[in-house]
Backbone as CSV, one residue per row, in Angstrom:
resi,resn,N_x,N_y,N_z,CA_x,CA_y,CA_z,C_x,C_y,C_z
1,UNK,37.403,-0.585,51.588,36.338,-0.050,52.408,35.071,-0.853,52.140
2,UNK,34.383,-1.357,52.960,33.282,-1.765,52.785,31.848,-1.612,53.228
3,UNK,31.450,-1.206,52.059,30.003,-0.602,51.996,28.690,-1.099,52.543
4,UNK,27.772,-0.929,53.401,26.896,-1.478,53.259,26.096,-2.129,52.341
5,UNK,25.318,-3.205,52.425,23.965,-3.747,51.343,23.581,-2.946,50.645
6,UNK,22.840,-1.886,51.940,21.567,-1.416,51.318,21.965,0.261,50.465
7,UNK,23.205,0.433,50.951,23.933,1.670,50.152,24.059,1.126,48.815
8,UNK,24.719,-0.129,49.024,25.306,-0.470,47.598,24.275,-0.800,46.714
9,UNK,23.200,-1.356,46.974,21.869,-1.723,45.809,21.216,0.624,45.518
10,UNK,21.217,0.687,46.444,20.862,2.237,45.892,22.009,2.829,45.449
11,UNK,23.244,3.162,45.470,24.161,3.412,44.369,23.764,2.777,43.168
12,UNK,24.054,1.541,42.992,23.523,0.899,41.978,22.498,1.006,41.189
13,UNK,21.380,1.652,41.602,20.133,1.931,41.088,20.161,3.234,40.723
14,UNK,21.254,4.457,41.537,21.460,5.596,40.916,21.920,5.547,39.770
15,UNK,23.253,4.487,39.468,23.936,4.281,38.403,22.938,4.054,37.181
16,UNK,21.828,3.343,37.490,21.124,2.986,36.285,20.456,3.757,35.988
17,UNK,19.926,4.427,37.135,19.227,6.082,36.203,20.089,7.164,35.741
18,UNK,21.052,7.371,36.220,21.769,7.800,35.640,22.095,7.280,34.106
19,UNK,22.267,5.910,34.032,22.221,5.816,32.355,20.944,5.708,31.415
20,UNK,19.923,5.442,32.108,18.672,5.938,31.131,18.706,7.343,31.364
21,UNK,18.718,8.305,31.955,18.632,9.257,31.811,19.996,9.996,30.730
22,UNK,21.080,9.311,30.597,22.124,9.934,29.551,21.855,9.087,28.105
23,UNK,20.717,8.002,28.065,20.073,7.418,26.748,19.155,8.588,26.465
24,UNK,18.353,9.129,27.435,17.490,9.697,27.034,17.948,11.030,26.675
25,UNK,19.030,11.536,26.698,20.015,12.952,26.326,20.559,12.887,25.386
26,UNK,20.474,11.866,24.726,21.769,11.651,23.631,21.077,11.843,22.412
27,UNK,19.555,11.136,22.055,18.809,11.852,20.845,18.680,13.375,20.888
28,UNK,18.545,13.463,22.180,18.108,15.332,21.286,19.485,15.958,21.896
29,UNK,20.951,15.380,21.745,21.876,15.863,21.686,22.897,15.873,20.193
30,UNK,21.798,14.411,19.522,22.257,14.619,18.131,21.648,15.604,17.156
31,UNK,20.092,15.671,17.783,19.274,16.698,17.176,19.710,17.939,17.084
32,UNK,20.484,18.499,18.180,20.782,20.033,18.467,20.458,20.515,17.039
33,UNK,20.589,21.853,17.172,20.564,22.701,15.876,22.334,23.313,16.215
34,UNK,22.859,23.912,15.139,24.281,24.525,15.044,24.460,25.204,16.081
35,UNK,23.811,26.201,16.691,24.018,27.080,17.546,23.735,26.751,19.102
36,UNK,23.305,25.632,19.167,22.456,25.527,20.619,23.064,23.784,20.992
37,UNK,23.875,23.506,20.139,24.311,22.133,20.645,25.499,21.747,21.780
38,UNK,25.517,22.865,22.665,26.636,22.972,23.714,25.764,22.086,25.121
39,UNK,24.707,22.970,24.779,23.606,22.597,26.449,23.194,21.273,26.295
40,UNK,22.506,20.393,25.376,22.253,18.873,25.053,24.143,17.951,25.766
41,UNK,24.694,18.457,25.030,26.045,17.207,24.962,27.019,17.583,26.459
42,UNK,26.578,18.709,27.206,26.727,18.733,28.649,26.286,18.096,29.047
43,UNK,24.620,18.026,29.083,23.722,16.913,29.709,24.539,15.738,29.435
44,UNK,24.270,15.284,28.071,24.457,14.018,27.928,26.437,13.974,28.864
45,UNK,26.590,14.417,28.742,28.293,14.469,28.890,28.178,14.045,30.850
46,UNK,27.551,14.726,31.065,26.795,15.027,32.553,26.306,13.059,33.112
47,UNK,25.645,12.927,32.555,24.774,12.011,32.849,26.040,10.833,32.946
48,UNK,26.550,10.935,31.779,27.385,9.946,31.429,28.819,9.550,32.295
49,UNK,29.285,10.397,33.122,30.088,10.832,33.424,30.206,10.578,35.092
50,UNK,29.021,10.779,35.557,28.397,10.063,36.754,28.144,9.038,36.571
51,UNK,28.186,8.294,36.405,28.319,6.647,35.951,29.250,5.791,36.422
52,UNK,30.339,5.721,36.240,31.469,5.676,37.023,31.793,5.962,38.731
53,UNK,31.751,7.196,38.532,31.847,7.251,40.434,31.199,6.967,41.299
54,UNK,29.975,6.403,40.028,28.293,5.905,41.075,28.965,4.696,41.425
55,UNK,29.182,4.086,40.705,29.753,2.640,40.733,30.848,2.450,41.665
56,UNK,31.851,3.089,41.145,33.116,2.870,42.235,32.591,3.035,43.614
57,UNK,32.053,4.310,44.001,31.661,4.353,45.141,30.718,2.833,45.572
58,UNK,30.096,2.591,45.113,29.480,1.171,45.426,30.034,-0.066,45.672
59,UNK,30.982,0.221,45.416,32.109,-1.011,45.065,33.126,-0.713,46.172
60,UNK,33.378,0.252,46.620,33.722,0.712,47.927,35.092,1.235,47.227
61,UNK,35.507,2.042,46.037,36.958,1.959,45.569,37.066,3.606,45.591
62,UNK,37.196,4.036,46.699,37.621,5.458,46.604,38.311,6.253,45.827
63,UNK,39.549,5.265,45.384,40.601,5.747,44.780,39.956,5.966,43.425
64,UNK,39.664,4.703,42.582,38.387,4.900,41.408,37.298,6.004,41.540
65,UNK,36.752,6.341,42.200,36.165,7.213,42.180,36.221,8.756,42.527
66,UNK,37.396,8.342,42.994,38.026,10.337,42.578,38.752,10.375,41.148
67,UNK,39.291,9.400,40.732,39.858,9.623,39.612,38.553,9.685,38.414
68,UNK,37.802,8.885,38.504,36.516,9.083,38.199,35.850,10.513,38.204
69,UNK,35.752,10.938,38.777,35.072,12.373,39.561,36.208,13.840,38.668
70,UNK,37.228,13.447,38.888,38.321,14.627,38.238,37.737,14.073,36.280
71,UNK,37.435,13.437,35.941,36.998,13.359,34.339,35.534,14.147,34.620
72,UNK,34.788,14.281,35.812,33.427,14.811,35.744,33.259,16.602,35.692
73,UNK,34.893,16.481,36.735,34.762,18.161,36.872,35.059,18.835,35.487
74,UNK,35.553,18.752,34.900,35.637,19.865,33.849,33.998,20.091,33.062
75,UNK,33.203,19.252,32.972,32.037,19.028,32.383,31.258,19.789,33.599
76,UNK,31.184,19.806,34.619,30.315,20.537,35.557,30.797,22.117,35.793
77,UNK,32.158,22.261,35.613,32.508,23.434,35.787,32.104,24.341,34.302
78,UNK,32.294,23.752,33.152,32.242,24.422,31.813,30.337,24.535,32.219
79,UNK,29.774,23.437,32.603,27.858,24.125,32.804,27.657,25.185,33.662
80,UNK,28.828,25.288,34.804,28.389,26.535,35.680,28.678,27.703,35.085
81,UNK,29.814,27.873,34.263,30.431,28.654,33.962,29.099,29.365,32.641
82,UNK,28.897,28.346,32.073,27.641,28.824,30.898,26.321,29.049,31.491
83,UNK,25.881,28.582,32.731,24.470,29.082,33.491,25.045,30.718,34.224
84,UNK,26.224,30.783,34.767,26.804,31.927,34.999,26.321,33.072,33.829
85,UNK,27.061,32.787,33.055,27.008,33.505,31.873,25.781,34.510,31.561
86,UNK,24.746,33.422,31.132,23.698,33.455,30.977,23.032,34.149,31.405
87,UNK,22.880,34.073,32.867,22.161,34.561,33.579,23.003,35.927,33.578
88,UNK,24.426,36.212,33.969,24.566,38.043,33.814,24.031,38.496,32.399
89,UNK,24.153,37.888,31.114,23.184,38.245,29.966,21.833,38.730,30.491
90,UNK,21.593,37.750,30.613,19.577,37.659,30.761,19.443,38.816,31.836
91,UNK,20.233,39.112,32.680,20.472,40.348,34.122,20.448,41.675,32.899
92,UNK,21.680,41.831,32.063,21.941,42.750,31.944,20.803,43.409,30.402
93,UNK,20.469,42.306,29.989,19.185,42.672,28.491,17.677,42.799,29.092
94,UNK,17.657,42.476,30.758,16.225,42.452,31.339,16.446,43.521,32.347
């Protein structure tokens, strides 16, 4: 499949914020404290993880980038599942 130019330089540029932004997750994902180090290493897990399908997609490789994408879902589903959570907590103590 082949992608446009101007798609492919902005994929590309997503890809790279996407990895300063999973540099910038990863110190205060080593920092966590014991109890609170789930939400940091999602992010970082998050960031990192999109990286890949940014790319493939740019590259025009569909196939790469669903296989790509199935390593992302379990990491997006385990954050919904914990903002879920959360929030019936925070519902049911407020």
């Amino acid at each position: 499949m082949s992608i446009p130019p101007v798609f492919f330089w902005i994929l590309l540029a997503l890809a790279a914020v996407l990895l300063f932004h999973a540099a910038r997750a990863l110190p205060r994902a080593l920092r966590a404290e014991p109890g609170a180090r789930t939400d940091p290493w999602l992010t970082f897990a998050d960031h990192v993880l999109s990286v890949p399908p940014t790319v493939a997609l740019a590259l025009g490789e569909m196939e790469a980038a669903f296989y790509a994408t199935l390593l992302l879902g379990p990491v997006l589903t385990w954050s919904l599942v914990r903002s879920l959570r959360s929030a019936a907590a925070s519902k049911a103590t407020g």
